[in-house]
PDB file of C-alpha atoms in Angstrom:
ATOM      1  CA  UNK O   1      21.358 -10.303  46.594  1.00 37.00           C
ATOM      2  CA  UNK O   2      18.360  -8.305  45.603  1.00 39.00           C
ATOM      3  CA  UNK O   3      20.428  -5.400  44.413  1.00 42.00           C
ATOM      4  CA  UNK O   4      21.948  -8.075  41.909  1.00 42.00           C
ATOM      5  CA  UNK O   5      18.917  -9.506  41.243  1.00 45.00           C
ATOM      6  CA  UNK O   6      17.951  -5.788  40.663  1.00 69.00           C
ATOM      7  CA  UNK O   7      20.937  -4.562  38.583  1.00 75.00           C
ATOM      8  CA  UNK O   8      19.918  -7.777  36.400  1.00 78.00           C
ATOM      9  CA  UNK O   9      16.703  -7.634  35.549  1.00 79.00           C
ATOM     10  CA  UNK O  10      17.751  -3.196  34.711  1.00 84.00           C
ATOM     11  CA  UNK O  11      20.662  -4.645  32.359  1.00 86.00           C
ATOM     12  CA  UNK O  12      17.933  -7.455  30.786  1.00 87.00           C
ATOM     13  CA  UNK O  13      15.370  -4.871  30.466  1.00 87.00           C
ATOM     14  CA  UNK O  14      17.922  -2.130  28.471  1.00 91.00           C
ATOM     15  CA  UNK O  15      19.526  -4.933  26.092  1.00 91.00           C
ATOM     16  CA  UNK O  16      15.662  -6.200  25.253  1.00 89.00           C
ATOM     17  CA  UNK O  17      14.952  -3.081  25.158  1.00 92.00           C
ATOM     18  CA  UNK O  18      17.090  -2.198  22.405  1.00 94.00           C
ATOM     19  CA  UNK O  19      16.297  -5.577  20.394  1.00 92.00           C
ATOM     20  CA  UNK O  20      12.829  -4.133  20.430  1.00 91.00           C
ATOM     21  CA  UNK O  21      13.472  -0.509  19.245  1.00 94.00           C
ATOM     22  CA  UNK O  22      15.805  -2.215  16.562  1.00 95.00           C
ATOM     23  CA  UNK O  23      12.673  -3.689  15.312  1.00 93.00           C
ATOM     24  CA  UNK O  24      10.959  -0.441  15.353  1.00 94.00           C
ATOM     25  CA  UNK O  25      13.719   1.299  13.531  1.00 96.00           C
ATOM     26  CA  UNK O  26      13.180  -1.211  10.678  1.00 95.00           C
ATOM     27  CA  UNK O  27       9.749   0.241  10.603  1.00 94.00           C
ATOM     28  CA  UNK O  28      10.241   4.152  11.298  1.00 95.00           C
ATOM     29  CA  UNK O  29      13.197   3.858   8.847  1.00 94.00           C
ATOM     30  CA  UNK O  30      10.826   3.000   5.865  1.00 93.00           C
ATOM     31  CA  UNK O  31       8.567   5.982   7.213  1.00 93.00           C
ATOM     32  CA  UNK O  32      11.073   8.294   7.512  1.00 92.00           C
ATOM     33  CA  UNK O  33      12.159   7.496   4.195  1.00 91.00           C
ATOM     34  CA  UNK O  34       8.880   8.069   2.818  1.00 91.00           C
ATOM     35  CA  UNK O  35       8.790  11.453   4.519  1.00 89.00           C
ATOM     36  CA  UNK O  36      11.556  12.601   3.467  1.00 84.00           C
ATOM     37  CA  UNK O  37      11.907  12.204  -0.088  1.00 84.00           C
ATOM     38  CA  UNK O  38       7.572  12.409  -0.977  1.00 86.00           C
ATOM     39  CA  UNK O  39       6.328  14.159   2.111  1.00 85.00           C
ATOM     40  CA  UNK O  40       3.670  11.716   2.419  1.00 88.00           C
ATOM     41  CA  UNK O  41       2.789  10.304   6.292  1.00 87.00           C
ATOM     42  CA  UNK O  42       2.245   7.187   4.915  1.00 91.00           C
ATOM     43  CA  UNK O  43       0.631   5.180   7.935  1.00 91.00           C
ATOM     44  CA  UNK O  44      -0.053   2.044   5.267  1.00 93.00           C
ATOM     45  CA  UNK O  45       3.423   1.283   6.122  1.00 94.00           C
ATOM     46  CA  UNK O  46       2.294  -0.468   9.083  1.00 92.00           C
ATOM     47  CA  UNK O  47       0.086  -2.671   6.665  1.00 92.00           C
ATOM     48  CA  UNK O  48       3.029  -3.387   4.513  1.00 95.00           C
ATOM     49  CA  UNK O  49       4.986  -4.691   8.034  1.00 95.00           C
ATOM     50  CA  UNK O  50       2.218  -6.884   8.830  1.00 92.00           C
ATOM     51  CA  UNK O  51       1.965  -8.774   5.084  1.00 93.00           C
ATOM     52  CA  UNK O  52       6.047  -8.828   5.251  1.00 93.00           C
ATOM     53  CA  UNK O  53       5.225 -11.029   9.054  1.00 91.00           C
ATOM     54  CA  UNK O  54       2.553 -13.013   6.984  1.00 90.00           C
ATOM     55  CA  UNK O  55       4.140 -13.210   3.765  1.00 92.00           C
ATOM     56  CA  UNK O  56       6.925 -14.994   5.702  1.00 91.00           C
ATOM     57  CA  UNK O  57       5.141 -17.469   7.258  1.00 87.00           C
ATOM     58  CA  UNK O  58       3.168 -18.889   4.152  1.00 88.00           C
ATOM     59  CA  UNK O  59       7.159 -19.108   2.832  1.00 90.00           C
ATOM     60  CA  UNK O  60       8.175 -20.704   5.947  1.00 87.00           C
ATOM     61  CA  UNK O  61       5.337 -23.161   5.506  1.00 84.00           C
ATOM     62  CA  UNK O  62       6.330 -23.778   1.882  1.00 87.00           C
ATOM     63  CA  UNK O  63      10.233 -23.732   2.096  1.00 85.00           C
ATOM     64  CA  UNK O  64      10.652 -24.535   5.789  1.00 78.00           C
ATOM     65  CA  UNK O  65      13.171 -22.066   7.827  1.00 75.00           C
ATOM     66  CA  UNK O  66      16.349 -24.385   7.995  1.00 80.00           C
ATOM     67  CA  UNK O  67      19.710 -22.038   8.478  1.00 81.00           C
ATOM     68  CA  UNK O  68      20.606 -22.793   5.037  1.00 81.00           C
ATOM     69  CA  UNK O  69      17.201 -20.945   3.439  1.00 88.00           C
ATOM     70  CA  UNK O  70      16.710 -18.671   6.169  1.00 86.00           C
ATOM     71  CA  UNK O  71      17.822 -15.325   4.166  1.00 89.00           C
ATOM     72  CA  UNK O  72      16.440 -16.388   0.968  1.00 92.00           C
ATOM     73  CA  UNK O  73      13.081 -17.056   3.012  1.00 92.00           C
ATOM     74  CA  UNK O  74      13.499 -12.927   4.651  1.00 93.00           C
ATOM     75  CA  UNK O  75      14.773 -11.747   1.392  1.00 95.00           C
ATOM     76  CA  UNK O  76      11.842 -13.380  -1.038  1.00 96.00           C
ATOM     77  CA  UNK O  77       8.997 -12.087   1.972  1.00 95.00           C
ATOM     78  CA  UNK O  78      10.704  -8.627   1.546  1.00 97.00           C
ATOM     79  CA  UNK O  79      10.733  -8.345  -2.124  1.00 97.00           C
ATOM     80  CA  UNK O  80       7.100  -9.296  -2.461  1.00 97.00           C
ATOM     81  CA  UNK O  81       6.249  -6.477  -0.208  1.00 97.00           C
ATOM     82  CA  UNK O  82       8.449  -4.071  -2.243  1.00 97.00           C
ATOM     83  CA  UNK O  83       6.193  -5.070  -4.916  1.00 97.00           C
ATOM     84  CA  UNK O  84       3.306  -4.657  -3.334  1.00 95.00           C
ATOM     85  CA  UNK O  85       4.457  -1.116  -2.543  1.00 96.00           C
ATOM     86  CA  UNK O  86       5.208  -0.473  -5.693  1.00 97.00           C
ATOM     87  CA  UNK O  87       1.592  -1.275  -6.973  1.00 95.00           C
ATOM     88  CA  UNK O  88       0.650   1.220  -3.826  1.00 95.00           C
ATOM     89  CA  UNK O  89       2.917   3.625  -5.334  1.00 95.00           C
ATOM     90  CA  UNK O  90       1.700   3.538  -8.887  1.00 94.00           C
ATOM     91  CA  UNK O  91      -2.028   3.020  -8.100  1.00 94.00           C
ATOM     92  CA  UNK O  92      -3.142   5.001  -5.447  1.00 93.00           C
ATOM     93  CA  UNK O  93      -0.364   7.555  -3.531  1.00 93.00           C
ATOM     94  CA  UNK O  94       1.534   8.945  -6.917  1.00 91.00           C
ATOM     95  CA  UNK O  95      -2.100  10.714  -7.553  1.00 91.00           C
ATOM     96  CA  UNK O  96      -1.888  12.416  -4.800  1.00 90.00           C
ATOM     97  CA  UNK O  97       1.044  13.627  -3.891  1.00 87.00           C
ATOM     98  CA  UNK O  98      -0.296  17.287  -5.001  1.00 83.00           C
ATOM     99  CA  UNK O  99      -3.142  16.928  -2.632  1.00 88.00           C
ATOM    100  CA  UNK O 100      -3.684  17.576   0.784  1.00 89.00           C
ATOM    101  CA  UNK O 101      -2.203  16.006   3.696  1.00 88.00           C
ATOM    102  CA  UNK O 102      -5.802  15.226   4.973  1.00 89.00           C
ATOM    103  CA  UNK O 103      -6.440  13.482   1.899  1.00 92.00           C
ATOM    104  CA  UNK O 104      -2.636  11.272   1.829  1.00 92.00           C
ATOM    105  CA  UNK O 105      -4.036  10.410   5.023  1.00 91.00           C
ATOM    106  CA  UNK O 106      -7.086   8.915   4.499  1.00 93.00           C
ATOM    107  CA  UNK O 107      -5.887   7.219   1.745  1.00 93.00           C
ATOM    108  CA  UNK O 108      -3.023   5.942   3.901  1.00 93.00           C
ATOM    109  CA  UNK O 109      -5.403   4.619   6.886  1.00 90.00           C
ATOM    110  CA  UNK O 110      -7.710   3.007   4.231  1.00 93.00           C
ATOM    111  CA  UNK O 111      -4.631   0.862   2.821  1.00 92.00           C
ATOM    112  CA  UNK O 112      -3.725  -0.036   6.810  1.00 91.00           C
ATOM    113  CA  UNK O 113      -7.233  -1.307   7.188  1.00 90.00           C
ATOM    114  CA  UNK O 114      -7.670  -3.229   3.999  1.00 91.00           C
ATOM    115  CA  UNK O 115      -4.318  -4.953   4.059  1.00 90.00           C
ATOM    116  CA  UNK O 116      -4.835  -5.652   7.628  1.00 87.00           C
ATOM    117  CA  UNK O 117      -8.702  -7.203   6.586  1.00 87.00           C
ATOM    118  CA  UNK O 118      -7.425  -9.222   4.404  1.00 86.00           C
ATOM    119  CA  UNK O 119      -4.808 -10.813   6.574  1.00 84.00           C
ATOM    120  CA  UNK O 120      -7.431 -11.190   9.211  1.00 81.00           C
ATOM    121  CA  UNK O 121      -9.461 -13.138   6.685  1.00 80.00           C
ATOM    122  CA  UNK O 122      -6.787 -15.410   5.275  1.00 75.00           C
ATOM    123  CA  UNK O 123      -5.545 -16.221   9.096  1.00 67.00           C
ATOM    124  CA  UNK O 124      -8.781 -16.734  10.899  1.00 58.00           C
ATOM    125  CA  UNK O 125      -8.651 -13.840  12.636  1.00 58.00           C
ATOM    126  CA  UNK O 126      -7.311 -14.236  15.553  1.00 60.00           C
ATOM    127  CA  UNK O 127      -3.570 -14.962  14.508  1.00 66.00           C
ATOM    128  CA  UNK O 128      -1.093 -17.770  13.474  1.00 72.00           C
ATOM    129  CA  UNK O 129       1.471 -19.485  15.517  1.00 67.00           C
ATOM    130  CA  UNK O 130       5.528 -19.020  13.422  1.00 72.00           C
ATOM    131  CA  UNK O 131       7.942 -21.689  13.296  1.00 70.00           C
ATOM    132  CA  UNK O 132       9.717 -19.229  14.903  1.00 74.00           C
ATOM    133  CA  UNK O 133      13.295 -18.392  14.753  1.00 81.00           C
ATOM    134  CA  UNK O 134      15.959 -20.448  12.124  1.00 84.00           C
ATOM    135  CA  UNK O 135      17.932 -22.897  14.406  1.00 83.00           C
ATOM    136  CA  UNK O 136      20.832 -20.404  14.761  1.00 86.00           C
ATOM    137  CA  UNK O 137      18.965 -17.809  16.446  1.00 86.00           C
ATOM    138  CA  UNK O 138      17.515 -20.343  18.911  1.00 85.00           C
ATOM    139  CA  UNK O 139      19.846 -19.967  22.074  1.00 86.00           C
ATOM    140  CA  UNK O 140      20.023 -17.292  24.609  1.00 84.00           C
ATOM    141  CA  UNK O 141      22.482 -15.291  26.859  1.00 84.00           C
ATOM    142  CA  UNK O 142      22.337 -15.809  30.478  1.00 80.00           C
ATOM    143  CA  UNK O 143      22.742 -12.578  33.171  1.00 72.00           C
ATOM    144  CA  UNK O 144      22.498 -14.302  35.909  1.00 66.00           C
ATOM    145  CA  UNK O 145      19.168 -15.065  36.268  1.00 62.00           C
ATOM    146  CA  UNK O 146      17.922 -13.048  33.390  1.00 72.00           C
ATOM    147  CA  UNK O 147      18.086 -14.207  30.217  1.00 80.00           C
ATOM    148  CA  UNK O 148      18.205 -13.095  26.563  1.00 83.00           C
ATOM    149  CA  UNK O 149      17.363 -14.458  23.284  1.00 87.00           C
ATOM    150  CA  UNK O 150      19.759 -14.195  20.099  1.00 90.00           C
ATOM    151  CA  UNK O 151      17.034 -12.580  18.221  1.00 91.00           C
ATOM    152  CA  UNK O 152      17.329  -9.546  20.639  1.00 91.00           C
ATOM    153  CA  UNK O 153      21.087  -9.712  19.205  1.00 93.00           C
ATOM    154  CA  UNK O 154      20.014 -10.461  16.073  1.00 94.00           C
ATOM    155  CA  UNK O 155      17.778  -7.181  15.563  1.00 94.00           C
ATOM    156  CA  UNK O 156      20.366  -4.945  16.993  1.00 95.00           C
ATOM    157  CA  UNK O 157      22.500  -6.033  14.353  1.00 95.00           C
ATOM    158  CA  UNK O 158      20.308  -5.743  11.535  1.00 95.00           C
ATOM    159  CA  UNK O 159      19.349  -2.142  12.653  1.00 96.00           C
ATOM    160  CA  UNK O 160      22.944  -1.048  12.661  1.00 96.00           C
ATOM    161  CA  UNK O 161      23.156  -2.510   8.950  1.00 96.00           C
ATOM    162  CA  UNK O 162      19.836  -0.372   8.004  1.00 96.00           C
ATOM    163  CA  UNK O 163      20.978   2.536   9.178  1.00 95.00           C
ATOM    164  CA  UNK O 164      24.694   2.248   8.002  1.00 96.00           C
ATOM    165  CA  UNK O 165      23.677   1.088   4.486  1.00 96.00           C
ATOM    166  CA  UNK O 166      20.907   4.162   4.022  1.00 95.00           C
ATOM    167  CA  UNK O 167      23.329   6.951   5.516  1.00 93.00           C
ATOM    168  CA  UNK O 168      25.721   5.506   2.716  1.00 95.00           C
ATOM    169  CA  UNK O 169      22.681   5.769   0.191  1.00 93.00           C
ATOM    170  CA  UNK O 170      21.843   8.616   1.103  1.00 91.00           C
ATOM    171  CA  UNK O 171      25.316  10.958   2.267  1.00 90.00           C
ATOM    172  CA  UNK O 172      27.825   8.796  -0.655  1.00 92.00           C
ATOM    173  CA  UNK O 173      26.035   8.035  -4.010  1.00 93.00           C
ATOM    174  CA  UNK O 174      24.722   9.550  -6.558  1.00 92.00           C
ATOM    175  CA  UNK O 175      20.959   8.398  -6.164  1.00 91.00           C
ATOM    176  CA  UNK O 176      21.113   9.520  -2.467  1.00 91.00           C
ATOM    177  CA  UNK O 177      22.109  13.316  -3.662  1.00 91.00           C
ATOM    178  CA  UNK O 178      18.951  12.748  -6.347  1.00 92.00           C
ATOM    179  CA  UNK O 179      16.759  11.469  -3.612  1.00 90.00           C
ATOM    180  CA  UNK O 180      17.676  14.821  -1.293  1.00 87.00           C
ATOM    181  CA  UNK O 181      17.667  17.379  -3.999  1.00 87.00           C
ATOM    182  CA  UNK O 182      14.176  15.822  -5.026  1.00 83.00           C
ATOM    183  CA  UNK O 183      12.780  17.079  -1.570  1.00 79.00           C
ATOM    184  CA  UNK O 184      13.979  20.341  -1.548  1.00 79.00           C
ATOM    185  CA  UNK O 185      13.159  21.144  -5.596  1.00 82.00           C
ATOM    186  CA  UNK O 186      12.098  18.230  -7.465  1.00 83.00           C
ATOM    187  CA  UNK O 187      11.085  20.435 -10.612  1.00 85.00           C
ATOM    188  CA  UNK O 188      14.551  21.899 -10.840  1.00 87.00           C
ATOM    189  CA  UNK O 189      15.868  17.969 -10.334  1.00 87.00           C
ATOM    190  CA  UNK O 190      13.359  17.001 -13.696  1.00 88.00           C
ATOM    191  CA  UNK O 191      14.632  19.619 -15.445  1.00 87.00           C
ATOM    192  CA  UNK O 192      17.969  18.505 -15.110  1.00 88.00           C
ATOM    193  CA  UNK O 193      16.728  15.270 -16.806  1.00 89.00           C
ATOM    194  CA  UNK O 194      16.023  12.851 -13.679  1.00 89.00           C
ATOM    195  CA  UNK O 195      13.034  11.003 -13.607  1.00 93.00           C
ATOM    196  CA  UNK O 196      11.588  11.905 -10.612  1.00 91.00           C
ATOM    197  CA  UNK O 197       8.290  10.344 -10.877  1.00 92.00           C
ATOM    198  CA  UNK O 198      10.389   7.142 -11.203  1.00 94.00           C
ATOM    199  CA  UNK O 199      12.864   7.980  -8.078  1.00 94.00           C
ATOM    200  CA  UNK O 200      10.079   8.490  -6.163  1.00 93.00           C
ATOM    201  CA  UNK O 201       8.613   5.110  -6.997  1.00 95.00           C
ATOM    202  CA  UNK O 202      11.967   3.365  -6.174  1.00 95.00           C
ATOM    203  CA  UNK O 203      12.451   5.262  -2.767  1.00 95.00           C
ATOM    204  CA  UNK O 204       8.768   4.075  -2.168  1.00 96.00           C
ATOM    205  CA  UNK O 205       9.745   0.236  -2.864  1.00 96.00           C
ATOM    206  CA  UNK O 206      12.568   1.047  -0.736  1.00 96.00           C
ATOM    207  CA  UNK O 207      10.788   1.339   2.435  1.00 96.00           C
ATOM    208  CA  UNK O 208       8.108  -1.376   1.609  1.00 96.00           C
ATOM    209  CA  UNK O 209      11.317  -3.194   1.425  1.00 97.00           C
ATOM    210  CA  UNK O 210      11.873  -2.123   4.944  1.00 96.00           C
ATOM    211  CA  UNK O 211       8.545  -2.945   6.149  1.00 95.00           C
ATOM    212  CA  UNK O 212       8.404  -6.346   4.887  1.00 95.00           C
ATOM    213  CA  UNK O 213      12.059  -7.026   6.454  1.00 95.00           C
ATOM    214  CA  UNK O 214      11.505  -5.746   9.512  1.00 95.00           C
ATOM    215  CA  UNK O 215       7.713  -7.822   9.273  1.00 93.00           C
ATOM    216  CA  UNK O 216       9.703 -11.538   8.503  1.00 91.00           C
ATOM    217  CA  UNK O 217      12.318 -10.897  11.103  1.00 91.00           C
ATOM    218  CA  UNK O 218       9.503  -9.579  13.975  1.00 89.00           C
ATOM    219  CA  UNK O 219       8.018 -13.300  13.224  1.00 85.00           C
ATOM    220  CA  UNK O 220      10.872 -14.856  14.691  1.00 81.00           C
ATOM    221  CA  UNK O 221       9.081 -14.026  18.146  1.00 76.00           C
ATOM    222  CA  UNK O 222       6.191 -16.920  17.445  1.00 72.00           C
ATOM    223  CA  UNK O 223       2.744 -15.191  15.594  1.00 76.00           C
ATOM    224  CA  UNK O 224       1.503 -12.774  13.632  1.00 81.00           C
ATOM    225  CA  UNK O 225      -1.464 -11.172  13.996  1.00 81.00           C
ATOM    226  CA  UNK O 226      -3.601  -8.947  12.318  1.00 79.00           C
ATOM    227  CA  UNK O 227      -3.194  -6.460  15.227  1.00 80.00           C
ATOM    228  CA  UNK O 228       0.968  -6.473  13.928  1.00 82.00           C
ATOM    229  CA  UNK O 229       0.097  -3.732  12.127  1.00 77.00           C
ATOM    230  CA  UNK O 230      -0.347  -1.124  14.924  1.00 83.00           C
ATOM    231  CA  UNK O 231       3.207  -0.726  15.269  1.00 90.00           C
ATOM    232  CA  UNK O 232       3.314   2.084  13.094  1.00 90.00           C
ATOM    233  CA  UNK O 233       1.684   4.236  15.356  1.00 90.00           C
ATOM    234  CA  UNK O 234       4.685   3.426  17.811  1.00 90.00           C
ATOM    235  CA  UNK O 235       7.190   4.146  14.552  1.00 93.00           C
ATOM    236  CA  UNK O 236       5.503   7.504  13.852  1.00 93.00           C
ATOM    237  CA  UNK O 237       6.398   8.295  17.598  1.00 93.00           C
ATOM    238  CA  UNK O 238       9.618   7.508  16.674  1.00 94.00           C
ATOM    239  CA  UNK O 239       9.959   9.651  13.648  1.00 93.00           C
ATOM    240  CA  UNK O 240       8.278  12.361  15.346  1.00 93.00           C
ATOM    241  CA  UNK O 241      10.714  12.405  18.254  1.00 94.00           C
ATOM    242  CA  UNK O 242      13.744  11.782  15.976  1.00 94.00           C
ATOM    243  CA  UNK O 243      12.849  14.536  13.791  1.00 92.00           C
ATOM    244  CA  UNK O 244      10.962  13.997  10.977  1.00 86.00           C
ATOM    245  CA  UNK O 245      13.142  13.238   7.845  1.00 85.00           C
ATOM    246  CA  UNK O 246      16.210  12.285   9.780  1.00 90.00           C
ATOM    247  CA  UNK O 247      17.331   8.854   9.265  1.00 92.00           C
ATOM    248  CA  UNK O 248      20.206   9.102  12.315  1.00 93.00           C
ATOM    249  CA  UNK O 249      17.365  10.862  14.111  1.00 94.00           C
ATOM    250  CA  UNK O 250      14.689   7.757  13.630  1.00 94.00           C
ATOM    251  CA  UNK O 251      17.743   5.263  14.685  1.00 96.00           C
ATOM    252  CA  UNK O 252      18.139   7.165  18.197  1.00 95.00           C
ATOM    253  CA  UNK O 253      14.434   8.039  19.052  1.00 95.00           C
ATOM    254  CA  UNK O 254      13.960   4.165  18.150  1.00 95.00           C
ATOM    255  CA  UNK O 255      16.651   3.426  20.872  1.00 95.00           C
ATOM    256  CA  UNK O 256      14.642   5.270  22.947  1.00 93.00           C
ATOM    257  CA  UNK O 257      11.583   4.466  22.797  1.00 93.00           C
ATOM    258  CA  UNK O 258      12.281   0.623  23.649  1.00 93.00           C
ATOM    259  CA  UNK O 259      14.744   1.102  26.295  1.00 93.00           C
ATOM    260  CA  UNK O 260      12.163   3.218  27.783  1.00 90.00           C
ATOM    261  CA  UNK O 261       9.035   1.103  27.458  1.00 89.00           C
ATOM    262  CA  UNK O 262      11.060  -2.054  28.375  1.00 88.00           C
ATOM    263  CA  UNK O 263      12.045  -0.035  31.959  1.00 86.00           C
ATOM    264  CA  UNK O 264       8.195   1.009  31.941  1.00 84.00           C
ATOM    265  CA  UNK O 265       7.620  -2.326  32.362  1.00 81.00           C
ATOM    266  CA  UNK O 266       9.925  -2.471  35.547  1.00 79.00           C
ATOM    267  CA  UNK O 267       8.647   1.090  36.835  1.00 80.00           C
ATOM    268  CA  UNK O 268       4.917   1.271  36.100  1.00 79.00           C
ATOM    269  CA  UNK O 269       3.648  -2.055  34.391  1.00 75.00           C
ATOM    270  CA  UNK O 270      -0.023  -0.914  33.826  1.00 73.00           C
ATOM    271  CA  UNK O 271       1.126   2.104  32.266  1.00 73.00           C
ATOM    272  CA  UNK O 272       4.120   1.856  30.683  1.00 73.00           C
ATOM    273  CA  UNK O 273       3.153   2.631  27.236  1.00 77.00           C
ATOM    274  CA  UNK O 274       2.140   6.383  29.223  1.00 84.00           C
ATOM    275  CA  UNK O 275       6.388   6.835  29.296  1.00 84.00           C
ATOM    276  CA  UNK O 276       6.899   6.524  25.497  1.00 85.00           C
ATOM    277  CA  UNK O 277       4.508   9.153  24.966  1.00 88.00           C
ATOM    278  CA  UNK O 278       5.969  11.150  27.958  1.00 88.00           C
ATOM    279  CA  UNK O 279       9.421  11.422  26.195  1.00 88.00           C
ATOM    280  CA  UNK O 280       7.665  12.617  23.411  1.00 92.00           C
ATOM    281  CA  UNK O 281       6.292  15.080  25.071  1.00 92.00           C
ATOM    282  CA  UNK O 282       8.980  16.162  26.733  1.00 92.00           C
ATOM    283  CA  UNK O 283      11.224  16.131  23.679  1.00 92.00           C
ATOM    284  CA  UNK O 284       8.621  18.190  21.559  1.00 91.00           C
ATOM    285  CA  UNK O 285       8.823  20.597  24.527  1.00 93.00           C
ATOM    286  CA  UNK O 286      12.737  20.833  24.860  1.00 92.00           C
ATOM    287  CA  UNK O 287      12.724  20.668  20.673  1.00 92.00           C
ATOM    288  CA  UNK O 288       9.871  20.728  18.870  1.00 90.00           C
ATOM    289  CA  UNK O 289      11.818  19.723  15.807  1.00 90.00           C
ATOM    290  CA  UNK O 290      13.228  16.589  17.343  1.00 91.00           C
ATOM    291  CA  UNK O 291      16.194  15.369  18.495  1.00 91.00           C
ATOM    292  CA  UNK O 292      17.762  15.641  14.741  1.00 88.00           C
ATOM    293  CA  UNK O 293      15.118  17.428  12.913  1.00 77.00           C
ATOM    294  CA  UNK O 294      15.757  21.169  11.401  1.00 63.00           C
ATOM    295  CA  UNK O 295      14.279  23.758  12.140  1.00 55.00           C
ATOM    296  CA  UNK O 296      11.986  25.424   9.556  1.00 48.00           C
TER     297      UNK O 296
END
């Protein structure tokens, strides 16, 4: 009986495990978009994932989250943090694209901290209670003893859409063949009459997009806090094991990552937040690349 009991909580642990680092691949995808196509380490990402979790919730609170408005509820959260991204865009990181990486930084961390201020502000501080998931998403699978929730479900699924739809993006259009020849020589790609000031703004709304999506649908698991935010030190993990720049690389490391700290939680509870960074690590030892990074 206990090595059921055992083999049950391991197979509850993996599955919520992978809910989890579906959420973070929402994140890290955004991130590694960024990466890729502007070289920019853009840590206000995280900010832009906690206003998509609050952004959410005021719509919830004006619209309700019945099954019928549930999408245009996610979808109207994520396209007001696209726009917020793209006043980030404009405003502050197309200046400075040319400048240091010390300097992106900084300017990255101050947008984390003042998005995540004003939250705190508007919320009280101390964080808001969700109405939660849309009726649909409400039940739960039983293993045994163990259960768990739709949303788990739910997240993998969205993930696997992500990554799908921006390996199409990127591997089978036309503006996915702009976006990669804009990393490697985006003066040669103006001269050939793109705008690449304005590609560069759209891959930026892109992963705000990305953000605020992966912000409304984190929601679903009760609150949001001000403290949301500091997932994106979790998603930079991810995009540093994955390789960063690599989409399929970001999807995996994601995987990963929450299998690994869900187990932690089984293995070494106080510390198992010490195993993430122990896989990276490891990986940076085996490949200092990442898993699907290239080698420079």
């Amino acid at each position: 009986m206990m090595l059921a009991t055992t083999f049950q909580d391991y197979i509850t642990q993996i599955i919520g495990g992978i809910g989890a680092g579906s959420v973070l691949f929402l994140v890290a995808s955004g991130l590694t978009l960024i990466f890729g196509a502007l070289r920019v380490i853009n840590f206000a990402h995280g900010g832009l994932y906690l206003l998509g979790g609050y952004i959410t919730y005021e719509i919830q609170n004006a619209l309700g989250f019945s099954n019928a408005i549930f999408w245009v509820v996610i979808l109207l959260a994520s396209l007001a943090v696209a726009l917020c991204g793209l006043g980030l865009e404009v405003g502050f990181f197309r200046p400075i694209y040319r400048r240091t990486v010390l300097t992106q930084l900084i300017v990255a961390f101050g947008f984390a901290f003042i998005i995540a201020g004003i939250v705190r502000y508007q919320i009280g501080g101390g964080g808001t209670t969700t109405k939660g998931a849309p009726p649909f998403l409400r039940g739960h699978v039983n293993f045994g003893v163990q259960t768990v929730t739709y949303t788990k479900f739910f997240y993998m699924g969205m993930a696997i859409l992500v990554a799908v739809g921006l390996w199409v993006l990127l591997y089978r259009t036309d503006l996915g063949r702009m976006i990669r020849a804009a990393v490697s020589d985006p003066e040669l790609l103006a001269l050939s009459g793109v705008n690449v000031r304005m590609l560069f703004t759209g891959v930026f709304m892109l992963a705000a997009f990305l953000a605020g999506l992966a912000g409304g649908v984190s929601s679903f698991e009760g609150s949001v806090s001000p403290t949301d935010g500091d997932i994106i030190i979790r998603a930079f993990v991810v995009v540093v094991i994955g390789g960063l720049g690599s989409i399929s690389g970001a999807f995996i490391a994601s995987m990963l990552v929450g299998v690994f700290e869900a187990l932690g939680t089984l293995w070494v509870p106080p510390a198992s937040i010490a195993i993430v960074y122990a896989v990276l690590v490891l990986v940076l030892v085996v490949r200092p690349q990442g898993l699907r990074g290239v080698t420079a």
